[in-house]
GROMACS .gro file of C-alpha atoms in nm:
model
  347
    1UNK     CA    1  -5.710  -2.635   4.895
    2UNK     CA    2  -5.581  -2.322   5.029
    3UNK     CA    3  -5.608  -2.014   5.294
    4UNK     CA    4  -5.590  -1.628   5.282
    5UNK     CA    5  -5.709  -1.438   5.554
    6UNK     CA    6  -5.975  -1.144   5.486
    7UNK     CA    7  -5.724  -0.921   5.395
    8UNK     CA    8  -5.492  -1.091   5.153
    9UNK     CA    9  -5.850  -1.224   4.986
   10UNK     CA   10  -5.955  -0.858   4.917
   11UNK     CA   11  -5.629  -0.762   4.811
   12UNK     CA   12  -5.578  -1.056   4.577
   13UNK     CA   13  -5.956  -0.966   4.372
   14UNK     CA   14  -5.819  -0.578   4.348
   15UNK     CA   15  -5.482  -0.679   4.168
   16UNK     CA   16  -5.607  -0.913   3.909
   17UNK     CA   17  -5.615  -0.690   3.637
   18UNK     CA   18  -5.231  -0.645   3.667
   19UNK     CA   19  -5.065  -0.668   3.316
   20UNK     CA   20  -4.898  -1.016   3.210
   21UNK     CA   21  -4.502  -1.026   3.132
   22UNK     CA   22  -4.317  -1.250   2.874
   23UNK     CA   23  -4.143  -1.464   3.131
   24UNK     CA   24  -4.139  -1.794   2.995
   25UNK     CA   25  -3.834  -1.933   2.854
   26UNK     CA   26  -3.921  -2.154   2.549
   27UNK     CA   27  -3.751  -2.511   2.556
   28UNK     CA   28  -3.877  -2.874   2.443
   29UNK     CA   29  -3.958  -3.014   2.773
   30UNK     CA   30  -4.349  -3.049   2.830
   31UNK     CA   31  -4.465  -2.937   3.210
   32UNK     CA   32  -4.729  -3.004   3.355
   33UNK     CA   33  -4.973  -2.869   3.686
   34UNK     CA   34  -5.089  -3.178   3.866
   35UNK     CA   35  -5.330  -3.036   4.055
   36UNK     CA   36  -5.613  -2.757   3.898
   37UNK     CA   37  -5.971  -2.794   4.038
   38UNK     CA   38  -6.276  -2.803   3.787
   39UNK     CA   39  -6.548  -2.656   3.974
   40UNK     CA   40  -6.953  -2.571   3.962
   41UNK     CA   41  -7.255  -2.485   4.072
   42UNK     CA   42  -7.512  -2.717   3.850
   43UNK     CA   43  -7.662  -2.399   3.758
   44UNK     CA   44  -7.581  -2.526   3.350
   45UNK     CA   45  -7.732  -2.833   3.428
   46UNK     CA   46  -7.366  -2.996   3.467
   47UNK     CA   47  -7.422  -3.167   3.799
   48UNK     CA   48  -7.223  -3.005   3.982
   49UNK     CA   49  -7.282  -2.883   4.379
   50UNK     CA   50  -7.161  -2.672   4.609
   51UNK     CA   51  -7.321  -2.573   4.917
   52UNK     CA   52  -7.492  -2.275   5.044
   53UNK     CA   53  -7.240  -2.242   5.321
   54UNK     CA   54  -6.962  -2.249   5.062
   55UNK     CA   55  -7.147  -2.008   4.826
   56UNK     CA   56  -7.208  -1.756   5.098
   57UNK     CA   57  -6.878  -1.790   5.259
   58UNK     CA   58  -6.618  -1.484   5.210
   59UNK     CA   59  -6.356  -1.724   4.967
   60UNK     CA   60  -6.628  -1.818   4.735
   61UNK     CA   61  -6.782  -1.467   4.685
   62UNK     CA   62  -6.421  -1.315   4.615
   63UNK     CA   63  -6.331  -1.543   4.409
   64UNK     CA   64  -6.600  -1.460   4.198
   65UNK     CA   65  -6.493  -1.102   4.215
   66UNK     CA   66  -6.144  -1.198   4.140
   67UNK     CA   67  -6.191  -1.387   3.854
   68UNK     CA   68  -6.514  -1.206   3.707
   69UNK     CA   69  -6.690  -1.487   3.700
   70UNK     CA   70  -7.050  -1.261   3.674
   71UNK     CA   71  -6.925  -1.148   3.342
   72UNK     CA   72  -6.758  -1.424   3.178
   73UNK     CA   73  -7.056  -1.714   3.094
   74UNK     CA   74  -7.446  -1.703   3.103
   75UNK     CA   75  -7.356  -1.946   3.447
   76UNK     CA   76  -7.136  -1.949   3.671
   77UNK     CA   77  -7.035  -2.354   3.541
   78UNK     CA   78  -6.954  -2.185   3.222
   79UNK     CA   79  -6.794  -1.858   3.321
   80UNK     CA   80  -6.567  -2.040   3.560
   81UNK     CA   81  -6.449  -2.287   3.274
   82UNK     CA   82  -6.375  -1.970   3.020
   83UNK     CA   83  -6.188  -1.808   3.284
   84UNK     CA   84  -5.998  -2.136   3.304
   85UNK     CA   85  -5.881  -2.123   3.014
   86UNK     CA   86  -5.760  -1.851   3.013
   87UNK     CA   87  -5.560  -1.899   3.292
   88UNK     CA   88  -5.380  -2.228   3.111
   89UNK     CA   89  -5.329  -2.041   2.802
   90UNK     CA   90  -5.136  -1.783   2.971
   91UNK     CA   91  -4.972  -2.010   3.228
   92UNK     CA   92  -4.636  -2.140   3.020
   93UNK     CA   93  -4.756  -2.442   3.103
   94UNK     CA   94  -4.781  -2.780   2.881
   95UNK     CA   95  -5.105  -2.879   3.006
   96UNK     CA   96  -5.259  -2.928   3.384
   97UNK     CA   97  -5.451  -3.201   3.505
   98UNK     CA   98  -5.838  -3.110   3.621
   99UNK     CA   99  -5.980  -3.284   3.907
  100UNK     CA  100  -6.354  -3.339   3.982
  101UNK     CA  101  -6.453  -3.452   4.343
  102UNK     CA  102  -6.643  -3.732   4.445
  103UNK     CA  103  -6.972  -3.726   4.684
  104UNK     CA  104  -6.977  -3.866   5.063
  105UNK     CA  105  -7.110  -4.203   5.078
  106UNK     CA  106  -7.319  -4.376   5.336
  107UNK     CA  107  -7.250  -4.753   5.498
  108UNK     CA  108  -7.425  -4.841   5.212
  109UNK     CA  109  -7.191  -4.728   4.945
  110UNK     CA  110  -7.471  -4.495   4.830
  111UNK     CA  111  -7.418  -4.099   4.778
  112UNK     CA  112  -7.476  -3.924   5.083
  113UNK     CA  113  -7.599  -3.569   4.914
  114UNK     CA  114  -7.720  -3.401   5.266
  115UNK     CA  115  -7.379  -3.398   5.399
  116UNK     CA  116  -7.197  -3.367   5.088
  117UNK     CA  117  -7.099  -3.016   5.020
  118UNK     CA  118  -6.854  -2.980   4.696
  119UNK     CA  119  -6.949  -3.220   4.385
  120UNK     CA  120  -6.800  -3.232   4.044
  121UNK     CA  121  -6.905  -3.556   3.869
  122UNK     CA  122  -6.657  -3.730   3.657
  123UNK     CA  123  -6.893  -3.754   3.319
  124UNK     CA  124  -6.851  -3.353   3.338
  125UNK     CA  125  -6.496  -3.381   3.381
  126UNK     CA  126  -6.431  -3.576   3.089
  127UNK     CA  127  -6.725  -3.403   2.846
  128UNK     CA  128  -6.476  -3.034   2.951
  129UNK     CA  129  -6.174  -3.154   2.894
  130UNK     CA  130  -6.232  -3.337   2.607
  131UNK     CA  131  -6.301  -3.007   2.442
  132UNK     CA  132  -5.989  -2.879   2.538
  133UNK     CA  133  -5.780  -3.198   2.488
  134UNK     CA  134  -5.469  -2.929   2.382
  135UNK     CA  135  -5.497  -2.819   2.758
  136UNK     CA  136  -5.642  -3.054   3.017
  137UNK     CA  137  -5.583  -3.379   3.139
  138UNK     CA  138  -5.861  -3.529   3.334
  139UNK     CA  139  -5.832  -3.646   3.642
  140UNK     CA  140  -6.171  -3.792   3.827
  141UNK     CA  141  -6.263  -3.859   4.203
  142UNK     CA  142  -6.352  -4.183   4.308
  143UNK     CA  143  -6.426  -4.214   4.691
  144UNK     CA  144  -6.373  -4.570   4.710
  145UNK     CA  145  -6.667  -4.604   4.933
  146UNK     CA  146  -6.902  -4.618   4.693
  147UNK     CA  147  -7.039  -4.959   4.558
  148UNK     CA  148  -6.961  -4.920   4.243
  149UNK     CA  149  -6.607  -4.824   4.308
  150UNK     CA  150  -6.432  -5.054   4.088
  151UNK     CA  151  -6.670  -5.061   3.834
  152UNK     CA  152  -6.608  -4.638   3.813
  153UNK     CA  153  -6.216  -4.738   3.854
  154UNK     CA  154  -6.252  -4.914   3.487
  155UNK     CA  155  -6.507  -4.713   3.355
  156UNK     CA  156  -6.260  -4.393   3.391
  157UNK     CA  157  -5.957  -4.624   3.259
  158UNK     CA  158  -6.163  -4.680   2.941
  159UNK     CA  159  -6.213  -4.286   2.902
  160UNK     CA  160  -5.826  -4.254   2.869
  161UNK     CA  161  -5.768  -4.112   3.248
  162UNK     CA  162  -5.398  -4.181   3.401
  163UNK     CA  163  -5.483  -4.044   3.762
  164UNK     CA  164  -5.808  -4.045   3.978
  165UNK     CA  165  -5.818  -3.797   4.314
  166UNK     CA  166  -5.941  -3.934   4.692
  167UNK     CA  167  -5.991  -3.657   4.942
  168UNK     CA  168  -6.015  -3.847   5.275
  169UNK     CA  169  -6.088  -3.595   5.582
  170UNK     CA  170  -6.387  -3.406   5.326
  171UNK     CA  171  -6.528  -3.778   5.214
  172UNK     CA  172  -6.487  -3.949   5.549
  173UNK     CA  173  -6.270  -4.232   5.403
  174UNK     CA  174  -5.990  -4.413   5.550
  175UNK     CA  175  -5.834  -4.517   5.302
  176UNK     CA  176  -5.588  -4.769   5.555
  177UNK     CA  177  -5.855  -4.949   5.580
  178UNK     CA  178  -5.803  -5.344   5.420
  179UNK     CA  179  -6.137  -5.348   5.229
  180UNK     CA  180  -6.009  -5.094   5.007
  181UNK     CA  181  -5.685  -5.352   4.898
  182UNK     CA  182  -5.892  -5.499   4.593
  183UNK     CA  183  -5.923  -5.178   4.501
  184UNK     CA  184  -5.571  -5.043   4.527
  185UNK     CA  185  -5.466  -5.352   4.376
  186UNK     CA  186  -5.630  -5.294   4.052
  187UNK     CA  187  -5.547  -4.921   4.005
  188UNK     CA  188  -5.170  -5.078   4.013
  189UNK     CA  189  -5.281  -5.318   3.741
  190UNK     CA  190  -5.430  -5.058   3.520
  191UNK     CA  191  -5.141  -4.777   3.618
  192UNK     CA  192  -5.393  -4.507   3.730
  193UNK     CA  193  -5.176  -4.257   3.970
  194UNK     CA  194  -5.433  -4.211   4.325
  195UNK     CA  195  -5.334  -3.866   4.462
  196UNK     CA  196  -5.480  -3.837   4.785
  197UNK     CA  197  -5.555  -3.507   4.976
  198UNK     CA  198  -5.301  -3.532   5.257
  199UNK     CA  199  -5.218  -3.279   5.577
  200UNK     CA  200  -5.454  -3.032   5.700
  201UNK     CA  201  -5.768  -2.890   5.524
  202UNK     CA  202  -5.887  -2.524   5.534
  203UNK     CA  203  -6.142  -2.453   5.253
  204UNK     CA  204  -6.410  -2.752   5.310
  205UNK     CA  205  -6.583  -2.873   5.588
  206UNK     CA  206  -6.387  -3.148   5.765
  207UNK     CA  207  -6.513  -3.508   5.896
  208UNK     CA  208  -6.185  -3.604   6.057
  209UNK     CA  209  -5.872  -3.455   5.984
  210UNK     CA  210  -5.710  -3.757   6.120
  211UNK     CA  211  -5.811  -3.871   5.794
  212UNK     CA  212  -5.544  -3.695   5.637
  213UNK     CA  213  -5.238  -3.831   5.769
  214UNK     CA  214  -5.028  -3.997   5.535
  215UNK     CA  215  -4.919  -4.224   5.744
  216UNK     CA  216  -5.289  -4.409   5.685
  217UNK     CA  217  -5.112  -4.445   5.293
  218UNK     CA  218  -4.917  -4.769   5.369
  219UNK     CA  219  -5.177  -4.995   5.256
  220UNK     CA  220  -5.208  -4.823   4.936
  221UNK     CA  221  -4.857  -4.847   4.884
  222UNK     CA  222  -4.738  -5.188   4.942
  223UNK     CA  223  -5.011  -5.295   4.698
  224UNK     CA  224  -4.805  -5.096   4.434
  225UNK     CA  225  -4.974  -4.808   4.279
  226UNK     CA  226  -4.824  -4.466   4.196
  227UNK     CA  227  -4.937  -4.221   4.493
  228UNK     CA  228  -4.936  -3.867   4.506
  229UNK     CA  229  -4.977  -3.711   4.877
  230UNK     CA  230  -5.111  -3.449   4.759
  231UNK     CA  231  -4.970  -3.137   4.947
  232UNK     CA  232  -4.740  -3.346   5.120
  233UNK     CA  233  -4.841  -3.372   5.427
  234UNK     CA  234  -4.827  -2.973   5.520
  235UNK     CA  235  -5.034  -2.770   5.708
  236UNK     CA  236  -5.049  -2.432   5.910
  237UNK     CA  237  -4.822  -2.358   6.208
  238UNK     CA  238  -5.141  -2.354   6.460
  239UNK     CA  239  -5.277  -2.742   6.343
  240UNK     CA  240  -5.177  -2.977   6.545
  241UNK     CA  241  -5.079  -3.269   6.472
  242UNK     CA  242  -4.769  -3.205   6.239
  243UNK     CA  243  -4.823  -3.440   5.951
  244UNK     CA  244  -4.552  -3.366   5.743
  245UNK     CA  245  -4.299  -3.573   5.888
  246UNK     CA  246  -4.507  -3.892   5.843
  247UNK     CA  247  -4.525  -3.755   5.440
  248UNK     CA  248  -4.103  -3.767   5.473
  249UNK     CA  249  -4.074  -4.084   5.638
  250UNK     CA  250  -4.275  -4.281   5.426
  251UNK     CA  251  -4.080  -4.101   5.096
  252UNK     CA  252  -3.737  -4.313   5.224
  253UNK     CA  253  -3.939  -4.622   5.208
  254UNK     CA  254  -4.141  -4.610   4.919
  255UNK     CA  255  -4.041  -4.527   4.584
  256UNK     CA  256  -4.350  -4.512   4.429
  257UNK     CA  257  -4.502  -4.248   4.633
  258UNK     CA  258  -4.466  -3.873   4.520
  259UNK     CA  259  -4.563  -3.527   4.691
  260UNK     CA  260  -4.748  -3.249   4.541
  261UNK     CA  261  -4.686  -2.861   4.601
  262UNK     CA  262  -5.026  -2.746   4.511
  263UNK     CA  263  -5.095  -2.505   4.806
  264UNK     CA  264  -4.744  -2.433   4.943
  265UNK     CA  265  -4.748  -2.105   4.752
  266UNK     CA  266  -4.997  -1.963   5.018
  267UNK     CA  267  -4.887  -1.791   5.351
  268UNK     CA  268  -5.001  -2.024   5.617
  269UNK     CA  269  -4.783  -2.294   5.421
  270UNK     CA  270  -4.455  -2.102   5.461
  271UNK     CA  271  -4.294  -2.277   5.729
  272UNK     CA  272  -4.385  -2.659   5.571
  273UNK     CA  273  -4.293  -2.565   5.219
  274UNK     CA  274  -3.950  -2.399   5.350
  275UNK     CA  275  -3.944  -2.755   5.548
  276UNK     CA  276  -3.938  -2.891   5.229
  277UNK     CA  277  -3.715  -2.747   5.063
  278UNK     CA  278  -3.494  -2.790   5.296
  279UNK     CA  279  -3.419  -3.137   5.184
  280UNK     CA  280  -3.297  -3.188   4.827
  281UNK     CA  281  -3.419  -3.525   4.834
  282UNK     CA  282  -3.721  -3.448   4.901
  283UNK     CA  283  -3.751  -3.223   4.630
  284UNK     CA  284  -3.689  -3.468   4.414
  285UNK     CA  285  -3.970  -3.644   4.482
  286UNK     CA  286  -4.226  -3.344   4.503
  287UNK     CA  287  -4.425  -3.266   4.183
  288UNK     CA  288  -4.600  -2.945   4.059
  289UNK     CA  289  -4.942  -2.842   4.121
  290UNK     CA  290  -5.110  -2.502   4.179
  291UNK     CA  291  -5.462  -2.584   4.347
  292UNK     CA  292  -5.601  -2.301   4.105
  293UNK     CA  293  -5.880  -2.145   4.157
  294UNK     CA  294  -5.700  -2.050   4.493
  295UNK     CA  295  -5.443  -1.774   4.480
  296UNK     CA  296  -5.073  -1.767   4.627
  297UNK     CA  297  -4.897  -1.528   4.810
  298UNK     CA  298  -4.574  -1.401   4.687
  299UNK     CA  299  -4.536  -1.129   4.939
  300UNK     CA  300  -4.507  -1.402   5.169
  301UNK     CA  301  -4.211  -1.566   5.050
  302UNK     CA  302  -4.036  -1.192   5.027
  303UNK     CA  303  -3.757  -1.266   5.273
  304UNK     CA  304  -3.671  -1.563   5.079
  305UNK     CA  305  -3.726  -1.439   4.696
  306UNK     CA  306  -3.655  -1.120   4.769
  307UNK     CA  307  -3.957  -0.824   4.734
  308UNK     CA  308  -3.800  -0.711   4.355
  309UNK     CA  309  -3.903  -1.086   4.248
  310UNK     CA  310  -4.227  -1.084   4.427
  311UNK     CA  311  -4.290  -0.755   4.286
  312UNK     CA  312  -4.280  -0.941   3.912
  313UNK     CA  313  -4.418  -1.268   4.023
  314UNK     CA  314  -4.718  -1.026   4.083
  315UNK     CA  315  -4.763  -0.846   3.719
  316UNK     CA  316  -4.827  -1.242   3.566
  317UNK     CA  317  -5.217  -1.221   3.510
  318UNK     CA  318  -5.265  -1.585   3.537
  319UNK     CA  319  -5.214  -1.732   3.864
  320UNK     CA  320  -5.145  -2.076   3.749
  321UNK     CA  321  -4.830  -1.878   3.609
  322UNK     CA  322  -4.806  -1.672   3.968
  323UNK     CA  323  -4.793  -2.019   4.118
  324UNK     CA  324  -4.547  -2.187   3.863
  325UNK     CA  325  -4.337  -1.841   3.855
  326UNK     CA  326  -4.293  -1.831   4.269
  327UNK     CA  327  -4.230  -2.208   4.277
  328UNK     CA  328  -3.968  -2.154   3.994
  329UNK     CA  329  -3.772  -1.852   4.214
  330UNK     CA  330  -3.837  -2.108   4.532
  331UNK     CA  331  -3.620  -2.277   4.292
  332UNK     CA  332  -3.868  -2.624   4.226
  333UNK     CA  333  -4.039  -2.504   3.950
  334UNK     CA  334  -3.936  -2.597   3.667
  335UNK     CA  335  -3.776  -2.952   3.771
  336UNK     CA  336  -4.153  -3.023   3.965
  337UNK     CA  337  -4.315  -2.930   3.680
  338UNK     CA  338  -4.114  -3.133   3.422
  339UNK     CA  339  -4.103  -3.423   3.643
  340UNK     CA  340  -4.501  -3.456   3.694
  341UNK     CA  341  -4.513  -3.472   3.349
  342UNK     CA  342  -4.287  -3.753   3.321
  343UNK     CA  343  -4.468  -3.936   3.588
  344UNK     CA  344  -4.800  -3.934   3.437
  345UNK     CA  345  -4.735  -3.933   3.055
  346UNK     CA  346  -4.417  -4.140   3.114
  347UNK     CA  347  -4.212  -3.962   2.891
   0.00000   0.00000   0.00000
């Protein structure tokens, strides 16, 4: 997830019809976007929810603006998939993986729909992207708190999915917690990658952000499973505490954990991506991912890119290319991009 203030929001819907340039180099290796968001509000009968306070809020409503989602579908489930698509097309891209989102569950293990504010069920993941197979990887929530967690584990293995999503301060799940080793155990077994929303969250309402840290990932990875932390750990200058370093200190230890860089291309995520970059092994470790539908900001890596390069990150119309283009002059995109591919596809 990501964070523009008022102004940069506004500004970002009143540039979108900017015209695309030819900036993609052809060449044989497949790249891939780890992290794009499928989202919905069940008004096509999908399933999908999203609460009133997230519908009324000031991101939702420009983003709607932004992407003209009121003229692109007879919903807003279908307009926002269209408009997806043409985002991917246009990216340069390979294909991206699409993440749905789980529901809060009680002590019970059953859905908590009262508290639960974003829901994109799995069975409309895979019906979308099965359609657009030439495009989209899938890549379903499970919140492990639900009974049927390992049950959903093999029923999305079956489907054909390679990775599965866990957002812990959003779900309320700590996912250090031992009852949860079955679990982890078996997504090693069947080689399903868990990325895991890690540092601090802007664009959902939070249970505990504490929930976030990825220090609470050892568990997970001593049972052997590919992890992805996604957004490594990062956060904004103001939130306290700094998380990152607990992302970096667990990378030395554990080579089967990854990073992702889906929201570093926004401006309160300057200081941890630079952070980041700082460190060539790190790099190495950090895979590509553009949290679409949230936009970047270019403008705010000017002093780095320089404002001539921000100037023609800013004429791409799809912002899954925005994001790839101002990772690539960061000077990770490419190599992020090629290497999540190789991760998940092995090959």
């Amino acid at each position: 997830m990501t964070y523009m203030n008022r102004r940069e929001w506004l500004a970002m819907a009143l540039s979108t019809a900017t015209v695309q340039t030819d900036t993609f180099a052809k060449d044989d290796k497949p790249k891939l976007d780890i992290h794009v968001h499928l989202f919905g509000t069940g008004d096509s009968g999908s399933g999908c929810r999203l609460s009133e306070s997230i519908q009324n809020g000031i991101q939702f409503r420009v983003l709607t603006l932004a992407l003209n989602l009121k003229t692109q579908g007879k919903t807003l489930d279908e307009a926002y998939v269209n408009v997806l698509i043409q985002h991917i097309k246009q990216s340069g891209l390979t294909k991206v993986a699409v993440l749905s989102q789980d529901a809060i569950y009680d002590s019970h293990g059953e859905a908590d729909w009262n508290r639960t504010s974003f829901y994109v069920p799995n069975n409309y993941l895979f019906k979308i992207t099965a359609q657009h197979q030439d495009l989209m990887i899938p890549c379903p929530g499970i919140n492990p708190q639900r009974k049927d967690a390992l049950e959903e584990l093999e029923r999305i293995h079956t489907q054909g999915a390679r990775l599965f999503k866990i957002h812990p301060p959003t779900q309320g799940v700590n996912v250090a917690d031992r009852k949860y080793t079955k679990f982890y155990q078996r997504c090693a077994e069947l080689k399903l990658v868990i990325m895991v929303h890690t540092g601090h969250e802007h664009s959902a309402p939070v249970i505990d952000k504490d929930l976030a840290n990825p220090a609470r990932l050892e568990l997970m990875l001593d049972q052997g499973p590919t992890v992805v932390a996604c957004h490594a750990g990062t956060g904004w200058p103001s939130d306290y505490p700094d998380q990152l370093p607990a992302f970096t200190h667990l990378l030395k230890r554990y080579p089967n954990l990854w990073g992702d860089t889906a929201v570093l291309g926004t401006a309160g995520r300057v200081r941890d991506f630079s952070r980041l970059l700082e460190n060539t092994a790190i790099c190495d470790r950090l895979l590509h991912g553009s949290d679409f539908p949230f936009p970047i900001s270019p403008s705010s890596y000017a002093a780095r890119i320089g404002s001539e390069t921000v100037k023609n990150i800013n004429k791409e119309k799809s912002w899954i290319a925005k994001d790839y283009l101002l990772k690539e002059a960061l000077g990770i995109g490419k190599a992020s991009a090629e290497r999540a591919w190789k991760v998940l596809l092995g090959k």
